[in-house]
mmCIF file of C-alpha atoms in Angstrom:
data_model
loop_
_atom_site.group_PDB
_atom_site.id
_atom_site.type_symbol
_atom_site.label_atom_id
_atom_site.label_comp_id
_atom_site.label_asym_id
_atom_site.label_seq_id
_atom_site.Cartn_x
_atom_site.Cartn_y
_atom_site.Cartn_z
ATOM 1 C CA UNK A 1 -47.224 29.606 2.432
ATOM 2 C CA UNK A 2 -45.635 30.924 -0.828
ATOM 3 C CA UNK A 3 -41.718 31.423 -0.460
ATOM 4 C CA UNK A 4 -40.447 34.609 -2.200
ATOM 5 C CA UNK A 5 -37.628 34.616 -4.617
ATOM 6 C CA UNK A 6 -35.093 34.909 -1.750
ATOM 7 C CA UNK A 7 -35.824 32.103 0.495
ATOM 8 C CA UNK A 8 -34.609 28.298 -0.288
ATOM 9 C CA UNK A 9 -36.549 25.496 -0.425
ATOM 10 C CA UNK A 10 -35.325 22.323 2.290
ATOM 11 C CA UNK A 11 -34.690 20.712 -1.154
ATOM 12 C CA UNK A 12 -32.171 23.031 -2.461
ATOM 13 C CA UNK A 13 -30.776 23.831 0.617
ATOM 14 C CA UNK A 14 -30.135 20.071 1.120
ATOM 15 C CA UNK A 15 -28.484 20.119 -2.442
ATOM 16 C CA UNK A 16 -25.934 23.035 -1.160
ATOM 17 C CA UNK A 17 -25.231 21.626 1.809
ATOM 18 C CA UNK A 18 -24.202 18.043 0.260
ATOM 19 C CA UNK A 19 -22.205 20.143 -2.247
ATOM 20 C CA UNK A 20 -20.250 22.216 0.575
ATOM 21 C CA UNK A 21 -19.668 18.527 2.252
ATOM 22 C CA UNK A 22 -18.832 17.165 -1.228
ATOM 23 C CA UNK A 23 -16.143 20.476 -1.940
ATOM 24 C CA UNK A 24 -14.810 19.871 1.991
ATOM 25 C CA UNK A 25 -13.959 16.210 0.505
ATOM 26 C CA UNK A 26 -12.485 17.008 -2.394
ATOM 27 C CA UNK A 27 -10.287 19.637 -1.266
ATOM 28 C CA UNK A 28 -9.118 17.088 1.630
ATOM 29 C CA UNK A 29 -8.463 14.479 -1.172
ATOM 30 C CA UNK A 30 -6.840 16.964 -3.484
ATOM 31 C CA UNK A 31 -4.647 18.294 -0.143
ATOM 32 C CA UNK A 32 -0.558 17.035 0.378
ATOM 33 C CA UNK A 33 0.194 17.272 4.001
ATOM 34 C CA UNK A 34 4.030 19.339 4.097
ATOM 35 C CA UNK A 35 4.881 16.920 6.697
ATOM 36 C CA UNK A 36 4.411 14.261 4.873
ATOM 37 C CA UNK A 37 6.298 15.544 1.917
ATOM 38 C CA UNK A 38 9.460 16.362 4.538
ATOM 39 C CA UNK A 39 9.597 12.850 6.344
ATOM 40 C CA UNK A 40 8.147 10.694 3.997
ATOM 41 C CA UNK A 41 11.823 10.177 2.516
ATOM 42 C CA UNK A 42 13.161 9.185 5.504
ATOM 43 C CA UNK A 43 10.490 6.464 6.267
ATOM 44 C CA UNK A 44 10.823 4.612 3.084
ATOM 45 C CA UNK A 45 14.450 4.464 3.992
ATOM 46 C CA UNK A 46 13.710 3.386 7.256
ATOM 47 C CA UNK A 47 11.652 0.827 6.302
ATOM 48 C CA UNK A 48 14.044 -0.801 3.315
ATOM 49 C CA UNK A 49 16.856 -1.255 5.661
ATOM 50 C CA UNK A 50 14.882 -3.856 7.939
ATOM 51 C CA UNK A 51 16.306 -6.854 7.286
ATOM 52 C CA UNK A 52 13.904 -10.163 6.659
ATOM 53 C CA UNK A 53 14.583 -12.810 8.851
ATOM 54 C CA UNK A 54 16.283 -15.625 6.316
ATOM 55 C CA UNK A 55 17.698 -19.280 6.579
ATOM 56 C CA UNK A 56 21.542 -19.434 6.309
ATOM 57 C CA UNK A 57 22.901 -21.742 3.834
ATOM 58 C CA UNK A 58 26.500 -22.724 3.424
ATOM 59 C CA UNK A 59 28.467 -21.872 0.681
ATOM 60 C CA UNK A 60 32.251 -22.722 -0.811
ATOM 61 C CA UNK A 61 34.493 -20.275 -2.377
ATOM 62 C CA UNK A 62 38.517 -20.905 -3.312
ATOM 63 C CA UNK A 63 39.015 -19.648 0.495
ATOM 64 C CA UNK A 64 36.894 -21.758 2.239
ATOM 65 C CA UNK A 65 33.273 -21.901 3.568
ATOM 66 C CA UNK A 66 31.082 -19.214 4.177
ATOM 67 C CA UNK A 67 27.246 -18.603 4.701
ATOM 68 C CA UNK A 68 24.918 -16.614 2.262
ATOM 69 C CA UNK A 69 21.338 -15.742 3.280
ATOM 70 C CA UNK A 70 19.019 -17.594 1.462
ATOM 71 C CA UNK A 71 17.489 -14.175 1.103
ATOM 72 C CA UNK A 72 20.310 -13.058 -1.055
ATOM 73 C CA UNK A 73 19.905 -16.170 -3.034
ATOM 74 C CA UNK A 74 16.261 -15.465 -4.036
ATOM 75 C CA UNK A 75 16.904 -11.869 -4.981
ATOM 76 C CA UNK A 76 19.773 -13.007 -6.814
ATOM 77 C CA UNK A 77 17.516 -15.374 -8.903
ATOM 78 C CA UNK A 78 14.881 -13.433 -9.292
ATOM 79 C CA UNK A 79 17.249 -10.534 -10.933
ATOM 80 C CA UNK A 80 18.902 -12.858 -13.149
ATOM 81 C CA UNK A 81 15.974 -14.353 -14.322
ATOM 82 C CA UNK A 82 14.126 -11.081 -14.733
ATOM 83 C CA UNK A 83 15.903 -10.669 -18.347
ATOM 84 C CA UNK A 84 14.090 -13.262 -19.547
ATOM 85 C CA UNK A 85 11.643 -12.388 -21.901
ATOM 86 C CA UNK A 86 7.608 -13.641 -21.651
ATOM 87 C CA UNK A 87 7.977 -14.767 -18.023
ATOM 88 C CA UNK A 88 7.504 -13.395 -14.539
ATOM 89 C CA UNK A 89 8.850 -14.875 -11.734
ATOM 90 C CA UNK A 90 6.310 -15.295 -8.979
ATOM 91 C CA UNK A 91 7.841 -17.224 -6.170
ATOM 92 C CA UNK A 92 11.066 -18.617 -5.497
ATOM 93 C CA UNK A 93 11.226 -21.163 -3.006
ATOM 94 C CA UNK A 94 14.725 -22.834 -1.458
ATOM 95 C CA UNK A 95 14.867 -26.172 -0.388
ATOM 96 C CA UNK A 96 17.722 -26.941 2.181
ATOM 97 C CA UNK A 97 18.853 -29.719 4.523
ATOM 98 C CA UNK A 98 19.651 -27.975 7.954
ATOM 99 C CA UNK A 99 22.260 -25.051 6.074
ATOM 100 C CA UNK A 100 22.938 -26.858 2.990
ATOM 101 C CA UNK A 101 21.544 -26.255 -0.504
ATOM 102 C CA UNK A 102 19.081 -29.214 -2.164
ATOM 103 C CA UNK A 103 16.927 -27.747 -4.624
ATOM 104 C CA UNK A 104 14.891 -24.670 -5.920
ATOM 105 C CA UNK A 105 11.034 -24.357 -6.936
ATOM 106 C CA UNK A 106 10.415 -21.450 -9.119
ATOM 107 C CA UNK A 107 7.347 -20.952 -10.184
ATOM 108 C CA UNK A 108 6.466 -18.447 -12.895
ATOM 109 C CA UNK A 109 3.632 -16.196 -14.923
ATOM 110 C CA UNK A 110 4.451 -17.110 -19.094
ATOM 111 C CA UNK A 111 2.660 -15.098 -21.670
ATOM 112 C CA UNK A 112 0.774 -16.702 -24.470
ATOM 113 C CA UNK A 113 1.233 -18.057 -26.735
ATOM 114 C CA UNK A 114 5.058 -18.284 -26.510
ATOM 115 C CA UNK A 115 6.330 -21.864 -25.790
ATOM 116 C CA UNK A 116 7.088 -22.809 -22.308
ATOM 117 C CA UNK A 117 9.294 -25.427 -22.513
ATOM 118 C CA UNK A 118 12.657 -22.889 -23.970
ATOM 119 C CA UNK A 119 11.978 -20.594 -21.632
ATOM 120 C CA UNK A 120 11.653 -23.364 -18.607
ATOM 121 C CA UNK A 121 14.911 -24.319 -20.045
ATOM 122 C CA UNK A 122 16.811 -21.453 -20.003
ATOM 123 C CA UNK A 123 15.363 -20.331 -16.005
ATOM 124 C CA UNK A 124 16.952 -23.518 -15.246
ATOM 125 C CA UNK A 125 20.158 -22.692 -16.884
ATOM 126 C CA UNK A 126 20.376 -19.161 -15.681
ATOM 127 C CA UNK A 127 19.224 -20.539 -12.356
ATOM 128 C CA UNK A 128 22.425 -23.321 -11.845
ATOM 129 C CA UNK A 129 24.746 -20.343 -12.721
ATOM 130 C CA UNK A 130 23.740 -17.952 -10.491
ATOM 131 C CA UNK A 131 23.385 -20.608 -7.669
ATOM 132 C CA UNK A 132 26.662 -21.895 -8.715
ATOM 133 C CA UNK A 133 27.992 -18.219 -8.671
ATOM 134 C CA UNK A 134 26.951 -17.439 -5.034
ATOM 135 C CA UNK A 135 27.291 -20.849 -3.537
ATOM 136 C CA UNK A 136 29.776 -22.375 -5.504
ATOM 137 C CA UNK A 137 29.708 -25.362 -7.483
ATOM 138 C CA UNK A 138 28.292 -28.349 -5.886
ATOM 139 C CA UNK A 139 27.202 -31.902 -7.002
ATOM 140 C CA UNK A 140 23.023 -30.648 -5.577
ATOM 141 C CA UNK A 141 23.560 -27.753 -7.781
ATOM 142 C CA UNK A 142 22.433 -29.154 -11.432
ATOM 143 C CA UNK A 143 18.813 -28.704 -13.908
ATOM 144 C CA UNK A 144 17.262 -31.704 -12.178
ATOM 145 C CA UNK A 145 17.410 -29.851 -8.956
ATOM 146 C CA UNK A 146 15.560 -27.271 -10.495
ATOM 147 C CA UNK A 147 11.580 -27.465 -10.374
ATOM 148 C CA UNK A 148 9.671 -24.923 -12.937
ATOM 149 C CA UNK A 149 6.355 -24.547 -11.925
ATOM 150 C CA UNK A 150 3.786 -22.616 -14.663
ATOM 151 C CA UNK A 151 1.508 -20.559 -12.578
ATOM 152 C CA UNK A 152 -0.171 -18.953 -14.590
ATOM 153 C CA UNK A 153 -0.910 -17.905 -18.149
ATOM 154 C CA UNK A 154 -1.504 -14.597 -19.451
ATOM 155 C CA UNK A 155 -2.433 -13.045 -22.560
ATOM 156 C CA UNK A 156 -0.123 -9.853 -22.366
ATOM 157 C CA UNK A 157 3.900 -9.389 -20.854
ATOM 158 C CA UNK A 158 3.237 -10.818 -17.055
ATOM 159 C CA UNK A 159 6.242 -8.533 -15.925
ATOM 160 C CA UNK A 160 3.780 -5.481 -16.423
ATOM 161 C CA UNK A 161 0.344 -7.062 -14.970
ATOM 162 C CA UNK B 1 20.674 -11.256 -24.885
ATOM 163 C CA UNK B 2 21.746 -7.948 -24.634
ATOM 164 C CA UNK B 3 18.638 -6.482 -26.561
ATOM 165 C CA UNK B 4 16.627 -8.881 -24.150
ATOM 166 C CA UNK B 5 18.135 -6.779 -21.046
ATOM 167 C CA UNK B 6 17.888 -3.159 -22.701
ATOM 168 C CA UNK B 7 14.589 -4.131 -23.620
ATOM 169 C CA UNK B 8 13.523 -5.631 -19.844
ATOM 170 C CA UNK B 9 15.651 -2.784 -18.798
ATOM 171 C CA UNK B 10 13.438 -0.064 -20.214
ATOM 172 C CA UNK B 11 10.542 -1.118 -18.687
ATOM 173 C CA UNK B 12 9.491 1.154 -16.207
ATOM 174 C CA UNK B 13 8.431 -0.174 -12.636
ATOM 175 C CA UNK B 14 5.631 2.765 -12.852
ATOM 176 C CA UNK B 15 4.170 0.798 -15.806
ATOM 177 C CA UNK B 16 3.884 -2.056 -13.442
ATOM 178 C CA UNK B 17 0.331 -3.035 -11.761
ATOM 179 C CA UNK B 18 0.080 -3.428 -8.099
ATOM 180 C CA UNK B 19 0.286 -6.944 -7.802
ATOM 181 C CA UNK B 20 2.975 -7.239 -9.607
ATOM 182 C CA UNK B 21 4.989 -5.293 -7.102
ATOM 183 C CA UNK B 22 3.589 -7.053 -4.508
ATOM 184 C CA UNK B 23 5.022 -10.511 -5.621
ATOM 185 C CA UNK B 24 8.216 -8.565 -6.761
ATOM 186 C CA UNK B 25 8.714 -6.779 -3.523
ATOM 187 C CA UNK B 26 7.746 -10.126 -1.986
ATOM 188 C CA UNK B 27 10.650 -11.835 -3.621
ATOM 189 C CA UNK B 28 13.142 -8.405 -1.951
ATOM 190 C CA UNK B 29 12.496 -6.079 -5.119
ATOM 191 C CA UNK B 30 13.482 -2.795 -2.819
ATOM 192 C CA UNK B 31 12.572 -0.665 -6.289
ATOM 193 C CA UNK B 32 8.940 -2.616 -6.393
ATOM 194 C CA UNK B 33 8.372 -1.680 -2.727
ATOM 195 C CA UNK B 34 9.476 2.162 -3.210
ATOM 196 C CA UNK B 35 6.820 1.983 -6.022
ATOM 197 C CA UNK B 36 4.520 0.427 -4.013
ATOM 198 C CA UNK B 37 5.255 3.334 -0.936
ATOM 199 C CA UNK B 38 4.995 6.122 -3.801
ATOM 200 C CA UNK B 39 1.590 4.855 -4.773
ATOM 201 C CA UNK B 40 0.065 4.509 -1.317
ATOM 202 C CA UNK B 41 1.730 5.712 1.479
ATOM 203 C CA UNK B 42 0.318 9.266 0.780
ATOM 204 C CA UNK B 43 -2.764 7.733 1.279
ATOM 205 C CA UNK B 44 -2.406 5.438 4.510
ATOM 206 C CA UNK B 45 -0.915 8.926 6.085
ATOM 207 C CA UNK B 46 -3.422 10.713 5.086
ATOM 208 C CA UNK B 47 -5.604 8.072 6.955
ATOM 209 C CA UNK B 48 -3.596 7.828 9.986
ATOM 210 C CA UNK B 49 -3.769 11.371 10.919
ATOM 211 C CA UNK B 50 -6.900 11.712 10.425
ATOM 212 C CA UNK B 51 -8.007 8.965 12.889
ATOM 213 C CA UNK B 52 -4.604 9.669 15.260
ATOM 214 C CA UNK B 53 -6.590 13.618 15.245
ATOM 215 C CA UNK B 54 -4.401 15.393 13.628
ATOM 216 C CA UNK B 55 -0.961 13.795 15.380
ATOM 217 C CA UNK B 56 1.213 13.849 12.883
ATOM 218 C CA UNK B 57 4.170 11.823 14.747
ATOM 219 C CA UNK B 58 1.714 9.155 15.633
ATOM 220 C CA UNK B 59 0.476 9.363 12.294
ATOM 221 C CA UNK B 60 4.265 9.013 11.015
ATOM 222 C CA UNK B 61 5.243 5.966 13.452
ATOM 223 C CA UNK B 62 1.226 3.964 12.440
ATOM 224 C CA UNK B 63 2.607 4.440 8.569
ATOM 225 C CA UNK B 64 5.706 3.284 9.448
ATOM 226 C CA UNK B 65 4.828 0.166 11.755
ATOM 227 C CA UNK B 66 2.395 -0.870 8.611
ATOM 228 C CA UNK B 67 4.434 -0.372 5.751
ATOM 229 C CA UNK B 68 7.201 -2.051 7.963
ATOM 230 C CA UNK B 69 4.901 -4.516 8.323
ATOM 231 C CA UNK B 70 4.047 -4.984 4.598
ATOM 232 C CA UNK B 71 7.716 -5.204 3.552
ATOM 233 C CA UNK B 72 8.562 -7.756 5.851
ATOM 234 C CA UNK B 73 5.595 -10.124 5.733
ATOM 235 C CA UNK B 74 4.970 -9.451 1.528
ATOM 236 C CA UNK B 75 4.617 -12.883 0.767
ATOM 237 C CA UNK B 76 1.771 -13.078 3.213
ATOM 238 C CA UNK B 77 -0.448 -11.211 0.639
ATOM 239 C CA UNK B 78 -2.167 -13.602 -1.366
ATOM 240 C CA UNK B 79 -3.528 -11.236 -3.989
ATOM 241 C CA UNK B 80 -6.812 -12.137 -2.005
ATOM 242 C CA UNK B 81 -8.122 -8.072 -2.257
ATOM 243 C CA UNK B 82 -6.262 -5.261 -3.775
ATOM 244 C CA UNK B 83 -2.958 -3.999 -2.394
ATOM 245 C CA UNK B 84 -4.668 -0.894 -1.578
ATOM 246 C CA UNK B 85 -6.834 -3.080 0.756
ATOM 247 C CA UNK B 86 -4.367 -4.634 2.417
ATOM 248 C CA UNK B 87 -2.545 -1.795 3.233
ATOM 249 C CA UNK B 88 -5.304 -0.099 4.616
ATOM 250 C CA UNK B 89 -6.022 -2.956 6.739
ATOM 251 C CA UNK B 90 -2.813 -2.966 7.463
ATOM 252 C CA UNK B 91 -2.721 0.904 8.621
ATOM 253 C CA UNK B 92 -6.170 0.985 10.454
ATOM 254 C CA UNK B 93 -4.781 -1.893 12.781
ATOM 255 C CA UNK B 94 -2.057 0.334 13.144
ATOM 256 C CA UNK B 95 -3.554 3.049 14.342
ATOM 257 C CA UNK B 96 -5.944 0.895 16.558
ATOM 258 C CA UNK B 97 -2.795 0.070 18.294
ATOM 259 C CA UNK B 98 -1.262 3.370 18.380
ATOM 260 C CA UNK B 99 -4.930 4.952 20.418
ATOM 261 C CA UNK B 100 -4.707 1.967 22.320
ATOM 262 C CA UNK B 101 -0.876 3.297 23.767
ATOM 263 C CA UNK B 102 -1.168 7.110 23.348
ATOM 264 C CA UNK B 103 -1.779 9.455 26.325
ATOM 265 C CA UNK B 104 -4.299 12.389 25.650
ATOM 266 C CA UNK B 105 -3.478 14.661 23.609
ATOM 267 C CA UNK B 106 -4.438 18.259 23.931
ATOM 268 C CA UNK B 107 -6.805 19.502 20.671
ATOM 269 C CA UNK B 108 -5.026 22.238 18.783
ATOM 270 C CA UNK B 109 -6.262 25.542 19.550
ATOM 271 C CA UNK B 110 -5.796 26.705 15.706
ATOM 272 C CA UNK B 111 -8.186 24.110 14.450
ATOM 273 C CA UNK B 112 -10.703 25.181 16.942
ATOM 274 C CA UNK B 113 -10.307 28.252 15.425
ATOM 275 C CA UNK B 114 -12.423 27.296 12.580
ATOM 276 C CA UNK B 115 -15.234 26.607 14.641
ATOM 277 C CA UNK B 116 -15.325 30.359 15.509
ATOM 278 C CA UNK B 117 -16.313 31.134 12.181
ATOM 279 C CA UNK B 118 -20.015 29.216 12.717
ATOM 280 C CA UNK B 119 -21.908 32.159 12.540
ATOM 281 C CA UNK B 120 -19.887 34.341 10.549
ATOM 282 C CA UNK B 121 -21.780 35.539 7.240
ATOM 283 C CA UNK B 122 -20.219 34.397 3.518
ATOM 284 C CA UNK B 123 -21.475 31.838 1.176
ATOM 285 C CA UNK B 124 -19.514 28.724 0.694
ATOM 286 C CA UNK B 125 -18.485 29.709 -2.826
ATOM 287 C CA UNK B 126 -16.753 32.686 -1.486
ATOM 288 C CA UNK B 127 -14.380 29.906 1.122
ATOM 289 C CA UNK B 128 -10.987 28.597 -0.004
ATOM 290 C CA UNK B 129 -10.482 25.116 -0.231
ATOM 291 C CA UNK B 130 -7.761 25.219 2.731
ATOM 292 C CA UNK B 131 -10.428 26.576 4.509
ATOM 293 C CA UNK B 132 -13.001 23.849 3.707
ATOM 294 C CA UNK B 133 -10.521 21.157 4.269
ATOM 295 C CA UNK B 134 -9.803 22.518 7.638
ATOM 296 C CA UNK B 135 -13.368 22.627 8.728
ATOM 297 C CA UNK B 136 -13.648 19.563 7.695
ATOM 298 C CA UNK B 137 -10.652 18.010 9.819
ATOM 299 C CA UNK B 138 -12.256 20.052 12.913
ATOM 300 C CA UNK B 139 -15.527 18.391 12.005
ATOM 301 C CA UNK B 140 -14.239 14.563 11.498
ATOM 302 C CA UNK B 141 -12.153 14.586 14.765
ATOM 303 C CA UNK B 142 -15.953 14.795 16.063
ATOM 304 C CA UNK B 143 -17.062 11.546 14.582
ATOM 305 C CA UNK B 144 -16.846 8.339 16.767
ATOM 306 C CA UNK B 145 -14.145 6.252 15.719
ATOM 307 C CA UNK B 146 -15.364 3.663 13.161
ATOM 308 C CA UNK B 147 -17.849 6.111 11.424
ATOM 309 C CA UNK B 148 -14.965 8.609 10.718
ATOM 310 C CA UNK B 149 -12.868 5.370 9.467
ATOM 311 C CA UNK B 150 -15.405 4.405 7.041
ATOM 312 C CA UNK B 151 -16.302 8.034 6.005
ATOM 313 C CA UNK B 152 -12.547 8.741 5.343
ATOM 314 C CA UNK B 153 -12.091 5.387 3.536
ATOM 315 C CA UNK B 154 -15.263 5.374 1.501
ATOM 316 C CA UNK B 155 -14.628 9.344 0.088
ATOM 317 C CA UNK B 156 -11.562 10.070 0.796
ATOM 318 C CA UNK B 157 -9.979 7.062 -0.540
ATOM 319 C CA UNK B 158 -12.673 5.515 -2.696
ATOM 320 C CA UNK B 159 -12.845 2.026 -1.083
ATOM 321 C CA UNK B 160 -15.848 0.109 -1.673
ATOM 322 C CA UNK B 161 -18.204 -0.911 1.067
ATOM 323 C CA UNK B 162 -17.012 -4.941 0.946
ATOM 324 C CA UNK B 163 -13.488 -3.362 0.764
ATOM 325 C CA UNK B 164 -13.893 -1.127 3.598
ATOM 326 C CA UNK B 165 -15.774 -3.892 5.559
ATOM 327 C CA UNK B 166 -12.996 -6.093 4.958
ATOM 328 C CA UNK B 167 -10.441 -3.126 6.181
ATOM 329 C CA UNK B 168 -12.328 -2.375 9.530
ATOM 330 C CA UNK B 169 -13.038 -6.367 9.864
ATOM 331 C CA UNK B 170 -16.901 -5.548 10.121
ATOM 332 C CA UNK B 171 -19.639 -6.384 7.306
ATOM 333 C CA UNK B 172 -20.645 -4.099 4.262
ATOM 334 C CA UNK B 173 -24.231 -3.413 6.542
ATOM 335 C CA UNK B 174 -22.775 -2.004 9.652
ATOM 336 C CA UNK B 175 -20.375 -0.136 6.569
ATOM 337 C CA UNK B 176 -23.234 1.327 5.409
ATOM 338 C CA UNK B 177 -24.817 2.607 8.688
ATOM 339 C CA UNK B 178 -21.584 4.090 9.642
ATOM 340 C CA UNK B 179 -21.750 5.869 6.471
ATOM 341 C CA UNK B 180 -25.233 7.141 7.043
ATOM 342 C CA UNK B 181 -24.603 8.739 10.236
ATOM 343 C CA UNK B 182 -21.478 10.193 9.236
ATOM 344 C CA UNK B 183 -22.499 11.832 6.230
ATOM 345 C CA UNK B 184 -25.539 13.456 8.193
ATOM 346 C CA UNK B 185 -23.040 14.291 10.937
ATOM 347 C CA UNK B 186 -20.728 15.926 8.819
ATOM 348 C CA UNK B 187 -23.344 17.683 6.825
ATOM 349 C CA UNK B 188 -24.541 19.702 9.759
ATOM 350 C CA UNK B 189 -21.106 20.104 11.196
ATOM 351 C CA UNK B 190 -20.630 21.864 7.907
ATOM 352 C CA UNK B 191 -23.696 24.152 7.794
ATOM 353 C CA UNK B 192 -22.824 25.610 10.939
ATOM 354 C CA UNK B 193 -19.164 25.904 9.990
ATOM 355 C CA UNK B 194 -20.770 27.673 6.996
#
């Protein structure tokens, strides 16, 4: 049986129907939910001021002893040593006997083909200031406490990726 | 030193790549994380309502339990799949737990309202997108459960079948049947929207 001009063939109507289904998608993908844009503020802020559970470690100052979250002491490191150039800091890891400081792992992303050993140095020496900053000075606080692990190697700056 | 800090200073956390948050935010970068939120979150609600059927304050609390989830236990991705992955794994467990606690819910009479249109006349070039989009919600809330989670995460989000295996802890075959019946689901859900 011929069709006329006006009727469809199963192919073509096939074709339109996978194009309505393909538009539906689109316009879902391309669609911002108001809702979201009201609350999704509020649950960012929500979420940022849970608090990661953290060892305590003791610390001195001129007025006595205190405690610092190791927490604090990571972030703290890991801004400080952020302003060095053709590194990334990828983990930080605190090594403590019950509450009280021994050592620090640090182990970082260096771009080639800049040479490792300066900038190993100088995460060590930015590293015993800040940890001498928050936890005052201490005989465990020192360059051989401080282990500088390469992780990796890459070709372009590893603070971008 | 000073030039080294205006210079590190400059760089823009948008520039960065996803895992790079990640292992910032894992180390308690709060700007990485808010990156990482900006990035995805959209997304993972976009998900959650979707498989919560349109409840937007269960679809609020799943995106909040996962990306609470994500910024507490950071260092716990290994950079194994993409972030995107893991957060989506993260959100579909989410709302697995969220159907498994919520009473009924009633089905808004509005979105049935699009269903009224089946045998209205008009040509699909003539219909607004909003109105796609909504038939298309009406239509989805129809699909069982893991069909509509890999329809949504395969086009919708543009997750790959390993990826979306890996997301809905299943295998890229059973994927790729859910996909089937889903797409010829929605297809005649569609038409007779149409």
């Amino acid at each position: 049986m011929a069709m006329n001009s006006h009727e469809r063939s199963p192919l073509d109507r096939a074709g339109d129907d996978d194009l309505l289904l393909r538009s539906a998608a689109t316009a879902l993908h391309q669609h911002t939910d108001q809702r979201w844009v009201e609350v999704s503020g509020d649950i960012l802020v929500r979420i940022l001021s849970m608090s990661r559970p953290s060892h305590p470690l003791q610390a001195m100052s001129q007025d006595g002893s205190y405690q610092v979250s190791e927490l604090v002491l990571v972030m703290s490191l890991q801004r400080a040593l952020d302003v060095i150039p053709h590194s990334e800091v990828t983990h930080i890891r605190i090594k403590a006997e019950r509450d009280r400081y021994q050592a620090v792992a640090i182990v970082i992303t260096v771009e080639y083909p800049f040479p490792i050993i300066p900038i190993a140095d100088r995460i060590r020496d930015v590293s015993v200031r800040v940890l001498e900053q928050i936890l005052g000075a201490s005989p465990e606080i020192n360059v051989s406490g401080m282990h500088v692990h390469v992780g990796d190697v890459t070709r372009g700056d590893p603070k971008l990726g | 030193m000073h030039t080294e800090v205006a210079a590190v200073g400059a760089m823009r956390v948008q520039d960065r790549t996803d895992p790079v948050l990640a292992r910032r935010a894992a180390l308690g970068d709060r700007q990485a994380f808010a990156e990482i939120f900006d990035r995805h979150a959209s997304a993972l609600y976009r998900y959650a309502l979707r498989m919560l059927n349109g409840d937007h304050q269960a679809a609020e609390d799943a995106v909040q339990d996962a990306l609470t989830r994500a910024w507490l236990k950071m260092d716990s991705f290994r950079g194994d799949s993409a972030l995107r992955t893991w957060l989506f794994r993260l959100i579909a467990n989410a709302c697995i737990d969220a159907r498994r606690r919520r009473r009924p819910i009633a089905v808004d009479d509005d979105l049935l309202e699009v269903l009224a249109t089946d045998t209205a006349p008009g040509p699909h070039e003539a219909a607004t997108a909003e109105e796609l989009r909504q038939a298309l919600d009406v239509a989805l809330m129809e699909l069982p459960w893991r069909q509509r989670a890999s329809w949504l995460l395969r086009e919708i989000e543009g997750l790959s079948y390993a990826e979306i295996a890996k997301v809905l802890d299943t295998n890229a075959a059973v994927v790729r049947g859910q996909l089937h019946r889903a797409r010829a689901t929605l297809a005649v859900r569609m038409v007779q929207w149409r």
